[in-house]
């Protein structure tokens, strides 16, 4: 699956936003039926989002929906409405552990069956917002329908309340559980997604936070505002300088191989098979991001 650099929330009750959000350039959208929708507007938002999915997908947009949950289960009404062609996945808020993922997986399978979709076509992206879900991050990531794990350390959000940390711009207080979620996702072969930067007009702060997440090994960010998409896409994409450097590395190594050697000095560095494998992945990633959707 192509990585998701920018995962943009859009309130499911705001039709005008849904109509113009493709222009933001996000890799994927999260049409939100949960926290950004007033309680008395949820039924109308569900119907609106269900109508918009096909058009967004036809425009080349990857589409996810964040559904509601009660204290006991996720919303079957939401799932039955939005399980339509063009939906790539469901974002699950506040799972308490792997048992919630198992329950959601069965519910999604039922929605696929009732709505005539291919079995297994809808992925799940759990957002680890409780201490218990963080503790069981690896078990959650191993669930077959899970395609990504989101670790959202929002200021004064659900995870801050559950874990008890006090948010700072530097983010050191959330580093231990971010790394735990990251390793869990990577070990299971799933995408690790970071977030969530709430000061949406502080672009420099966003860049610093996203760059730190990228250095840790995350592939993208959950975002709250269209203005955040461009900076985050740039941070999580190989630059022209990166592509030139790693393409040169590959060429230098291939010349060395032709001469019967398995290592070479490139730009002052010792390079062998492991380094070139990384170089090929980076060049391929750049190709994917520059290709049309």
PDB file of C-alpha atoms in Angstrom:
ATOM      1  CA  UNK A   1       0.000   0.000   0.000  1.00  0.00           C
ATOM      2  CA  UNK A   2       1.262   3.470  -0.900  1.00  0.00           C
ATOM      3  CA  UNK A   3       2.255   5.331   2.298  1.00  0.00           C
ATOM      4  CA  UNK A   4      -0.011   8.051   3.649  1.00  0.00           C
ATOM      5  CA  UNK A   5       2.023  11.182   4.357  1.00  0.00           C
ATOM      6  CA  UNK A   6      -0.938  13.470   5.039  1.00  0.00           C
ATOM      7  CA  UNK A   7      -4.120  12.078   6.627  1.00  0.00           C
ATOM      8  CA  UNK A   8      -6.541  15.017   6.741  1.00  0.00           C
ATOM      9  CA  UNK A   9      -9.653  15.150   8.937  1.00  0.00           C
ATOM     10  CA  UNK A  10     -12.765  16.741   7.422  1.00  0.00           C
ATOM     11  CA  UNK A  11     -15.942  17.221   9.486  1.00  0.00           C
ATOM     12  CA  UNK A  12     -18.611  15.020   7.961  1.00  0.00           C
ATOM     13  CA  UNK A  13     -21.304  17.606   8.603  1.00  0.00           C
ATOM     14  CA  UNK A  14     -19.663  20.343   6.472  1.00  0.00           C
ATOM     15  CA  UNK A  15     -20.773  19.770   2.865  1.00  0.00           C
ATOM     16  CA  UNK A  16     -18.925  22.786   1.465  1.00  0.00           C
ATOM     17  CA  UNK A  17     -15.673  21.507   2.967  1.00  0.00           C
ATOM     18  CA  UNK A  18     -16.252  18.027   1.576  1.00  0.00           C
ATOM     19  CA  UNK A  19     -16.827  19.522  -1.878  1.00  0.00           C
ATOM     20  CA  UNK A  20     -13.540  21.428  -2.019  1.00  0.00           C
ATOM     21  CA  UNK A  21     -11.189  19.333   0.119  1.00  0.00           C
ATOM     22  CA  UNK A  22      -9.655  17.450  -2.845  1.00  0.00           C
ATOM     23  CA  UNK A  23      -7.772  20.642  -3.701  1.00  0.00           C
ATOM     24  CA  UNK A  24      -5.858  20.391  -0.403  1.00  0.00           C
ATOM     25  CA  UNK A  25      -3.659  17.664  -1.893  1.00  0.00           C
ATOM     26  CA  UNK A  26      -3.827  15.273   1.072  1.00  0.00           C
ATOM     27  CA  UNK A  27      -2.806  11.682   0.425  1.00  0.00           C
ATOM     28  CA  UNK A  28      -5.948  10.503   2.235  1.00  0.00           C
ATOM     29  CA  UNK A  29      -9.015  12.025   3.853  1.00  0.00           C
ATOM     30  CA  UNK A  30     -10.736  11.070   7.081  1.00  0.00           C
ATOM     31  CA  UNK A  31     -14.399  12.021   6.748  1.00  0.00           C
ATOM     32  CA  UNK A  32     -15.248  12.416  10.412  1.00  0.00           C
ATOM     33  CA  UNK A  33     -18.529  11.284  11.939  1.00  0.00           C
ATOM     34  CA  UNK A  34     -17.217  11.404  15.490  1.00  0.00           C
ATOM     35  CA  UNK A  35     -15.833  14.290  17.582  1.00  0.00           C
ATOM     36  CA  UNK A  36     -16.066  17.064  14.966  1.00  0.00           C
ATOM     37  CA  UNK A  37     -19.806  16.477  14.424  1.00  0.00           C
ATOM     38  CA  UNK A  38     -22.434  17.776  16.903  1.00  0.00           C
ATOM     39  CA  UNK A  39     -24.530  15.022  18.448  1.00  0.00           C
ATOM     40  CA  UNK A  40     -27.751  16.286  16.877  1.00  0.00           C
ATOM     41  CA  UNK A  41     -26.131  16.351  13.407  1.00  0.00           C
ATOM     42  CA  UNK A  42     -24.671  12.847  13.351  1.00  0.00           C
ATOM     43  CA  UNK A  43     -27.469  11.155  11.403  1.00  0.00           C
ATOM     44  CA  UNK A  44     -27.411  13.847   8.715  1.00  0.00           C
ATOM     45  CA  UNK A  45     -23.607  13.735   8.574  1.00  0.00           C
ATOM     46  CA  UNK A  46     -23.715   9.964   8.090  1.00  0.00           C
ATOM     47  CA  UNK A  47     -25.990  10.344   5.071  1.00  0.00           C
ATOM     48  CA  UNK A  48     -23.912  13.194   3.659  1.00  0.00           C
ATOM     49  CA  UNK A  49     -20.615  11.324   3.982  1.00  0.00           C
ATOM     50  CA  UNK A  50     -22.103   8.210   2.402  1.00  0.00           C
ATOM     51  CA  UNK A  51     -23.139  10.297  -0.632  1.00  0.00           C
ATOM     52  CA  UNK A  52     -19.738  11.933  -1.021  1.00  0.00           C
ATOM     53  CA  UNK A  53     -17.430   8.897  -0.895  1.00  0.00           C
ATOM     54  CA  UNK A  54     -17.847   7.763  -4.506  1.00  0.00           C
ATOM     55  CA  UNK A  55     -17.260  11.229  -5.942  1.00  0.00           C
ATOM     56  CA  UNK A  56     -14.147  11.784  -3.877  1.00  0.00           C
ATOM     57  CA  UNK A  57     -12.777   8.389  -4.894  1.00  0.00           C
ATOM     58  CA  UNK A  58     -13.538   9.109  -8.555  1.00  0.00           C
ATOM     59  CA  UNK A  59     -11.478  12.298  -8.181  1.00  0.00           C
ATOM     60  CA  UNK A  60      -8.499  10.165  -7.144  1.00  0.00           C
ATOM     61  CA  UNK A  61      -8.852  10.767  -3.415  1.00  0.00           C
ATOM     62  CA  UNK A  62      -8.192   7.982  -0.907  1.00  0.00           C
ATOM     63  CA  UNK A  63     -11.128   8.000   1.527  1.00  0.00           C
ATOM     64  CA  UNK A  64     -11.461   6.846   5.133  1.00  0.00           C
ATOM     65  CA  UNK A  65     -14.282   7.459   7.601  1.00  0.00           C
ATOM     66  CA  UNK A  66     -13.970   7.811  11.375  1.00  0.00           C
ATOM     67  CA  UNK A  67     -17.055   6.236  12.886  1.00  0.00           C
ATOM     68  CA  UNK A  68     -18.703   6.688  16.265  1.00  0.00           C
ATOM     69  CA  UNK A  69     -18.577   4.288  19.167  1.00  0.00           C
ATOM     70  CA  UNK A  70     -20.595   3.738  22.305  1.00  0.00           C
ATOM     71  CA  UNK A  71     -19.099   2.447  25.558  1.00  0.00           C
ATOM     72  CA  UNK A  72     -19.724  -1.063  24.220  1.00  0.00           C
ATOM     73  CA  UNK A  73     -19.217  -1.158  20.443  1.00  0.00           C
ATOM     74  CA  UNK A  74     -18.659   0.816  17.253  1.00  0.00           C
ATOM     75  CA  UNK A  75     -21.621   2.159  15.297  1.00  0.00           C
ATOM     76  CA  UNK A  76     -23.178  -0.396  12.950  1.00  0.00           C
ATOM     77  CA  UNK A  77     -25.365   2.364  11.545  1.00  0.00           C
ATOM     78  CA  UNK A  78     -22.269   4.309  10.506  1.00  0.00           C
ATOM     79  CA  UNK A  79     -20.642   1.230   9.006  1.00  0.00           C
ATOM     80  CA  UNK A  80     -23.654   0.166   6.963  1.00  0.00           C
ATOM     81  CA  UNK A  81     -23.999   3.685   5.572  1.00  0.00           C
ATOM     82  CA  UNK A  82     -20.383   4.248   4.554  1.00  0.00           C
ATOM     83  CA  UNK A  83     -19.344   0.750   3.424  1.00  0.00           C
ATOM     84  CA  UNK A  84     -19.661   1.681  -0.235  1.00  0.00           C
ATOM     85  CA  UNK A  85     -17.364   1.455  -3.285  1.00  0.00           C
ATOM     86  CA  UNK A  86     -14.538   3.957  -2.944  1.00  0.00           C
ATOM     87  CA  UNK A  87     -14.072   3.566   0.808  1.00  0.00           C
ATOM     88  CA  UNK A  88     -10.504   2.494   1.601  1.00  0.00           C
ATOM     89  CA  UNK A  89     -10.807   2.170   5.346  1.00  0.00           C
ATOM     90  CA  UNK A  90     -12.367   2.929   8.697  1.00  0.00           C
ATOM     91  CA  UNK A  91     -10.611   4.938  11.413  1.00  0.00           C
ATOM     92  CA  UNK A  92     -11.342   3.522  14.860  1.00  0.00           C
ATOM     93  CA  UNK A  93     -11.206   5.959  17.745  1.00  0.00           C
ATOM     94  CA  UNK A  94     -10.250   4.978  21.275  1.00  0.00           C
ATOM     95  CA  UNK A  95      -9.930   1.189  21.049  1.00  0.00           C
ATOM     96  CA  UNK A  96      -9.268  -0.267  24.479  1.00  0.00           C
ATOM     97  CA  UNK A  97      -7.355  -3.245  23.157  1.00  0.00           C
ATOM     98  CA  UNK A  98      -7.215  -5.971  20.498  1.00  0.00           C
ATOM     99  CA  UNK A  99     -10.671  -7.213  21.431  1.00  0.00           C
ATOM    100  CA  UNK A 100     -12.140  -3.954  20.082  1.00  0.00           C
ATOM    101  CA  UNK A 101     -10.314  -4.477  16.793  1.00  0.00           C
ATOM    102  CA  UNK A 102     -11.690  -8.010  16.557  1.00  0.00           C
ATOM    103  CA  UNK A 103     -15.205  -6.713  17.165  1.00  0.00           C
ATOM    104  CA  UNK A 104     -14.806  -3.948  14.573  1.00  0.00           C
ATOM    105  CA  UNK A 105     -13.367  -6.419  12.060  1.00  0.00           C
ATOM    106  CA  UNK A 106     -16.435  -8.645  12.366  1.00  0.00           C
ATOM    107  CA  UNK A 107     -18.747  -5.644  12.052  1.00  0.00           C
ATOM    108  CA  UNK A 108     -16.955  -4.431   8.928  1.00  0.00           C
ATOM    109  CA  UNK A 109     -17.107  -7.931   7.439  1.00  0.00           C
ATOM    110  CA  UNK A 110     -20.870  -7.936   8.025  1.00  0.00           C
ATOM    111  CA  UNK A 111     -21.203  -4.504   6.394  1.00  0.00           C
ATOM    112  CA  UNK A 112     -19.187  -5.688   3.386  1.00  0.00           C
ATOM    113  CA  UNK A 113     -21.422  -8.738   3.044  1.00  0.00           C
ATOM    114  CA  UNK A 114     -24.702  -6.824   3.349  1.00  0.00           C
ATOM    115  CA  UNK A 115     -23.575  -4.105   0.921  1.00  0.00           C
ATOM    116  CA  UNK A 116     -22.133  -6.429  -1.701  1.00  0.00           C
ATOM    117  CA  UNK A 117     -18.487  -5.421  -1.300  1.00  0.00           C
ATOM    118  CA  UNK A 118     -15.486  -7.703  -1.719  1.00  0.00           C
ATOM    119  CA  UNK A 119     -14.679  -9.377   1.597  1.00  0.00           C
ATOM    120  CA  UNK A 120     -11.657  -7.785   3.227  1.00  0.00           C
ATOM    121  CA  UNK A 121     -11.680  -4.715   0.994  1.00  0.00           C
ATOM    122  CA  UNK A 122     -12.071  -2.206   3.865  1.00  0.00           C
ATOM    123  CA  UNK A 123      -9.054  -1.674   6.104  1.00  0.00           C
ATOM    124  CA  UNK A 124      -8.910  -0.500   9.697  1.00  0.00           C
ATOM    125  CA  UNK A 125      -6.774   2.275  11.182  1.00  0.00           C
ATOM    126  CA  UNK A 126      -6.960   2.219  14.998  1.00  0.00           C
ATOM    127  CA  UNK A 127      -5.979   5.415  16.783  1.00  0.00           C
ATOM    128  CA  UNK A 128      -4.200   4.577  20.027  1.00  0.00           C
ATOM    129  CA  UNK A 129      -5.772   7.018  22.476  1.00  0.00           C
ATOM    130  CA  UNK A 130      -5.918   4.965  25.666  1.00  0.00           C
ATOM    131  CA  UNK A 131      -3.149   3.657  27.907  1.00  0.00           C
ATOM    132  CA  UNK A 132      -4.412   0.099  27.443  1.00  0.00           C
ATOM    133  CA  UNK A 133      -4.377   0.314  23.652  1.00  0.00           C
ATOM    134  CA  UNK A 134      -0.785   1.557  23.796  1.00  0.00           C
ATOM    135  CA  UNK A 135       0.121  -1.351  26.082  1.00  0.00           C
ATOM    136  CA  UNK A 136      -1.317  -3.792  23.518  1.00  0.00           C
ATOM    137  CA  UNK A 137      -0.133  -1.926  20.416  1.00  0.00           C
ATOM    138  CA  UNK A 138       1.611  -4.920  18.878  1.00  0.00           C
ATOM    139  CA  UNK A 139      -1.382  -7.227  19.292  1.00  0.00           C
ATOM    140  CA  UNK A 140      -3.569  -4.543  17.697  1.00  0.00           C
ATOM    141  CA  UNK A 141      -1.153  -4.079  14.798  1.00  0.00           C
ATOM    142  CA  UNK A 142      -1.105  -7.827  14.115  1.00  0.00           C
ATOM    143  CA  UNK A 143      -4.840  -7.963  13.372  1.00  0.00           C
ATOM    144  CA  UNK A 144      -5.157  -8.835   9.655  1.00  0.00           C
ATOM    145  CA  UNK A 145      -7.549  -6.050   8.677  1.00  0.00           C
ATOM    146  CA  UNK A 146      -5.388  -3.341  10.302  1.00  0.00           C
ATOM    147  CA  UNK A 147      -3.380  -1.428   7.674  1.00  0.00           C
ATOM    148  CA  UNK A 148      -1.952   1.357   9.858  1.00  0.00           C
ATOM    149  CA  UNK A 149      -1.574   2.375  13.482  1.00  0.00           C
ATOM    150  CA  UNK A 150      -2.094   6.026  14.440  1.00  0.00           C
ATOM    151  CA  UNK A 151      -0.405   7.354  17.557  1.00  0.00           C
ATOM    152  CA  UNK A 152      -2.070  10.687  18.289  1.00  0.00           C
ATOM    153  CA  UNK A 153      -0.451  12.662  21.112  1.00  0.00           C
ATOM    154  CA  UNK A 154      -2.754  15.670  20.938  1.00  0.00           C
ATOM    155  CA  UNK A 155      -2.579  18.483  23.470  1.00  0.00           C
ATOM    156  CA  UNK A 156      -5.227  17.887  26.185  1.00  0.00           C
ATOM    157  CA  UNK A 157      -6.754  15.089  24.115  1.00  0.00           C
ATOM    158  CA  UNK A 158      -7.960  11.613  24.979  1.00  0.00           C
ATOM    159  CA  UNK A 159      -4.515  10.052  25.172  1.00  0.00           C
ATOM    160  CA  UNK A 160      -3.177  12.891  27.342  1.00  0.00           C
ATOM    161  CA  UNK A 161      -6.014  12.272  29.779  1.00  0.00           C
ATOM    162  CA  UNK A 162      -5.567   8.504  29.723  1.00  0.00           C
ATOM    163  CA  UNK A 163      -1.778   8.475  30.073  1.00  0.00           C
ATOM    164  CA  UNK A 164      -1.628  11.592  32.237  1.00  0.00           C
ATOM    165  CA  UNK A 165       1.155  13.408  30.407  1.00  0.00           C
ATOM    166  CA  UNK A 166       1.503  17.188  30.192  1.00  0.00           C
ATOM    167  CA  UNK A 167       1.980  18.329  26.601  1.00  0.00           C
ATOM    168  CA  UNK A 168       5.008  20.349  25.503  1.00  0.00           C
ATOM    169  CA  UNK A 169       6.084  21.562  22.076  1.00  0.00           C
ATOM    170  CA  UNK A 170       9.226  19.431  22.316  1.00  0.00           C
ATOM    171  CA  UNK A 171       7.186  16.252  22.749  1.00  0.00           C
ATOM    172  CA  UNK A 172       9.579  14.377  25.017  1.00  0.00           C
ATOM    173  CA  UNK A 173       6.723  13.426  27.350  1.00  0.00           C
ATOM    174  CA  UNK A 174       5.019  11.424  24.576  1.00  0.00           C
ATOM    175  CA  UNK A 175       8.174   9.923  23.063  1.00  0.00           C
ATOM    176  CA  UNK A 176       8.018   6.559  24.930  1.00  0.00           C
ATOM    177  CA  UNK A 177       4.542   5.598  23.726  1.00  0.00           C
ATOM    178  CA  UNK A 178       5.093   7.057  20.246  1.00  0.00           C
ATOM    179  CA  UNK A 179       8.095   4.769  19.877  1.00  0.00           C
ATOM    180  CA  UNK A 180       6.133   1.827  21.296  1.00  0.00           C
ATOM    181  CA  UNK A 181       3.389   2.328  18.713  1.00  0.00           C
ATOM    182  CA  UNK A 182       5.918   2.885  15.942  1.00  0.00           C
ATOM    183  CA  UNK A 183       7.798  -0.346  16.673  1.00  0.00           C
ATOM    184  CA  UNK A 184       4.525  -2.268  16.998  1.00  0.00           C
ATOM    185  CA  UNK A 185       3.390  -1.069  13.580  1.00  0.00           C
ATOM    186  CA  UNK A 186       6.750  -1.694  11.919  1.00  0.00           C
ATOM    187  CA  UNK A 187       7.076  -5.169  13.431  1.00  0.00           C
ATOM    188  CA  UNK A 188       3.640  -6.076  12.040  1.00  0.00           C
ATOM    189  CA  UNK A 189       4.376  -4.574   8.622  1.00  0.00           C
ATOM    190  CA  UNK A 190       1.800  -1.799   9.036  1.00  0.00           C
ATOM    191  CA  UNK A 191       2.053   1.973   8.494  1.00  0.00           C
ATOM    192  CA  UNK A 192       2.903   4.060  11.589  1.00  0.00           C
ATOM    193  CA  UNK A 193       1.061   7.408  11.503  1.00  0.00           C
ATOM    194  CA  UNK A 194       1.841  10.251  13.928  1.00  0.00           C
ATOM    195  CA  UNK A 195      -0.021  13.371  15.056  1.00  0.00           C
ATOM    196  CA  UNK A 196      -1.850  15.425  16.099  1.00  0.00           C
ATOM    197  CA  UNK A 197      -0.713  19.066  15.789  1.00  0.00           C
ATOM    198  CA  UNK A 198      -3.542  21.241  17.145  1.00  0.00           C
ATOM    199  CA  UNK A 199      -2.024  24.718  16.677  1.00  0.00           C
ATOM    200  CA  UNK A 200      -2.903  24.541  12.997  1.00  0.00           C
ATOM    201  CA  UNK A 201      -1.729  28.070  12.104  1.00  0.00           C
ATOM    202  CA  UNK A 202       1.686  27.519  13.697  1.00  0.00           C
ATOM    203  CA  UNK A 203       3.257  26.036  10.582  1.00  0.00           C
ATOM    204  CA  UNK A 204       6.810  26.237  11.897  1.00  0.00           C
ATOM    205  CA  UNK A 205       5.842  24.285  15.005  1.00  0.00           C
ATOM    206  CA  UNK A 206       4.118  21.724  12.804  1.00  0.00           C
ATOM    207  CA  UNK A 207       7.231  21.349  10.662  1.00  0.00           C
ATOM    208  CA  UNK A 208       9.439  20.802  13.702  1.00  0.00           C
ATOM    209  CA  UNK A 209       7.076  18.165  15.150  1.00  0.00           C
ATOM    210  CA  UNK A 210       6.581  16.362  11.827  1.00  0.00           C
ATOM    211  CA  UNK A 211      10.313  16.348  11.078  1.00  0.00           C
ATOM    212  CA  UNK A 212      10.969  14.791  14.496  1.00  0.00           C
ATOM    213  CA  UNK A 213       8.367  12.109  13.807  1.00  0.00           C
ATOM    214  CA  UNK A 214       9.868  11.442  10.386  1.00  0.00           C
ATOM    215  CA  UNK A 215      13.301  10.949  11.931  1.00  0.00           C
ATOM    216  CA  UNK A 216      11.829   8.399  14.344  1.00  0.00           C
ATOM    217  CA  UNK A 217      10.410   6.351  11.472  1.00  0.00           C
ATOM    218  CA  UNK A 218       6.789   7.457  11.016  1.00  0.00           C
ATOM    219  CA  UNK A 219       5.448   7.608   7.458  1.00  0.00           C
ATOM    220  CA  UNK A 220       2.919  10.431   7.890  1.00  0.00           C
ATOM    221  CA  UNK A 221       0.734  12.618  10.086  1.00  0.00           C
ATOM    222  CA  UNK A 222      -2.923  12.978  10.962  1.00  0.00           C
ATOM    223  CA  UNK A 223      -3.841  16.616  10.245  1.00  0.00           C
ATOM    224  CA  UNK A 224      -6.632  19.011  11.172  1.00  0.00           C
ATOM    225  CA  UNK A 225      -6.310  21.784   8.559  1.00  0.00           C
ATOM    226  CA  UNK A 226      -5.702  21.921   4.780  1.00  0.00           C
ATOM    227  CA  UNK A 227      -2.876  24.437   5.263  1.00  0.00           C
ATOM    228  CA  UNK A 228      -0.885  21.719   7.039  1.00  0.00           C
ATOM    229  CA  UNK A 229      -0.909  19.313   4.087  1.00  0.00           C
ATOM    230  CA  UNK A 230       1.796  20.868   1.906  1.00  0.00           C
ATOM    231  CA  UNK A 231       4.456  21.212   4.622  1.00  0.00           C
ATOM    232  CA  UNK A 232       3.854  17.676   5.879  1.00  0.00           C
ATOM    233  CA  UNK A 233       3.915  16.150   2.387  1.00  0.00           C
ATOM    234  CA  UNK A 234       7.270  17.846   1.793  1.00  0.00           C
ATOM    235  CA  UNK A 235       8.750  16.588   5.074  1.00  0.00           C
ATOM    236  CA  UNK A 236       7.706  12.995   4.425  1.00  0.00           C
ATOM    237  CA  UNK A 237       8.859  12.968   0.785  1.00  0.00           C
ATOM    238  CA  UNK A 238      12.417  12.417  -0.454  1.00  0.00           C
ATOM    239  CA  UNK A 239      13.793  15.753  -1.682  1.00  0.00           C
ATOM    240  CA  UNK A 240      15.364  16.266  -5.097  1.00  0.00           C
ATOM    241  CA  UNK A 241      18.728  16.287  -3.314  1.00  0.00           C
ATOM    242  CA  UNK A 242      17.900  12.949  -1.653  1.00  0.00           C
ATOM    243  CA  UNK A 243      16.946  11.386  -4.982  1.00  0.00           C
ATOM    244  CA  UNK A 244      20.129  12.636  -6.645  1.00  0.00           C
ATOM    245  CA  UNK A 245      22.303  11.389  -3.778  1.00  0.00           C
ATOM    246  CA  UNK A 246      20.766   7.929  -3.581  1.00  0.00           C
ATOM    247  CA  UNK A 247      20.574   7.504  -7.364  1.00  0.00           C
ATOM    248  CA  UNK A 248      24.290   8.274  -7.479  1.00  0.00           C
ATOM    249  CA  UNK A 249      24.890   5.731  -4.738  1.00  0.00           C
ATOM    250  CA  UNK A 250      23.068   3.033  -6.707  1.00  0.00           C
ATOM    251  CA  UNK A 251      25.054   3.846  -9.855  1.00  0.00           C
ATOM    252  CA  UNK A 252      28.370   3.786  -7.977  1.00  0.00           C
ATOM    253  CA  UNK A 253      27.538   0.432  -6.387  1.00  0.00           C
ATOM    254  CA  UNK A 254      26.464  -1.070  -9.703  1.00  0.00           C
ATOM    255  CA  UNK A 255      29.792  -0.029 -11.236  1.00  0.00           C
ATOM    256  CA  UNK A 256      31.588  -1.669  -8.311  1.00  0.00           C
ATOM    257  CA  UNK A 257      29.562  -4.850  -8.801  1.00  0.00           C
ATOM    258  CA  UNK A 258      30.495  -4.927 -12.461  1.00  0.00           C
ATOM    259  CA  UNK A 259      34.125  -4.919 -11.323  1.00  0.00           C
ATOM    260  CA  UNK A 260      33.512  -7.827  -8.954  1.00  0.00           C
ATOM    261  CA  UNK A 261      33.270  -5.824  -5.722  1.00  0.00           C
ATOM    262  CA  UNK A 262      30.465  -5.773  -3.134  1.00  0.00           C
ATOM    263  CA  UNK A 263      31.427  -2.492  -1.471  1.00  0.00           C
ATOM    264  CA  UNK A 264      32.454   0.990  -2.563  1.00  0.00           C
ATOM    265  CA  UNK A 265      33.336   4.369  -1.077  1.00  0.00           C
ATOM    266  CA  UNK A 266      30.654   6.854  -2.126  1.00  0.00           C
ATOM    267  CA  UNK A 267      30.798  10.484  -1.034  1.00  0.00           C
ATOM    268  CA  UNK A 268      33.216   9.451   1.702  1.00  0.00           C
ATOM    269  CA  UNK A 269      30.993   6.653   3.028  1.00  0.00           C
ATOM    270  CA  UNK A 270      31.459   2.886   2.969  1.00  0.00           C
ATOM    271  CA  UNK A 271      28.541   1.473   0.950  1.00  0.00           C
ATOM    272  CA  UNK A 272      27.463  -2.146   0.590  1.00  0.00           C
ATOM    273  CA  UNK A 273      24.314  -4.147  -0.192  1.00  0.00           C
ATOM    274  CA  UNK A 274      22.385  -2.958   2.882  1.00  0.00           C
ATOM    275  CA  UNK A 275      22.904   0.721   2.081  1.00  0.00           C
ATOM    276  CA  UNK A 276      21.935   0.266  -1.559  1.00  0.00           C
ATOM    277  CA  UNK A 277      18.754  -1.582  -0.583  1.00  0.00           C
ATOM    278  CA  UNK A 278      17.769   1.489   1.456  1.00  0.00           C
ATOM    279  CA  UNK A 279      18.740   3.758  -1.436  1.00  0.00           C
ATOM    280  CA  UNK A 280      16.498   1.831  -3.844  1.00  0.00           C
ATOM    281  CA  UNK A 281      13.573   2.088  -1.411  1.00  0.00           C
ATOM    282  CA  UNK A 282      14.002   5.863  -1.126  1.00  0.00           C
ATOM    283  CA  UNK A 283      14.194   6.352  -4.895  1.00  0.00           C
ATOM    284  CA  UNK A 284      11.106   4.168  -5.365  1.00  0.00           C
ATOM    285  CA  UNK A 285       9.265   6.102  -2.674  1.00  0.00           C
ATOM    286  CA  UNK A 286      10.013   9.349  -4.509  1.00  0.00           C
ATOM    287  CA  UNK A 287       8.693   7.810  -7.722  1.00  0.00           C
ATOM    288  CA  UNK A 288       5.469   6.758  -6.027  1.00  0.00           C
ATOM    289  CA  UNK A 289       4.818  10.175  -4.529  1.00  0.00           C
ATOM    290  CA  UNK A 290       5.507  11.950  -7.808  1.00  0.00           C
ATOM    291  CA  UNK A 291       3.295   9.631  -9.835  1.00  0.00           C
ATOM    292  CA  UNK A 292      -0.331  10.471 -10.469  1.00  0.00           C
ATOM    293  CA  UNK A 293      -2.811   8.925  -8.014  1.00  0.00           C
TER     294      UNK A 293
END
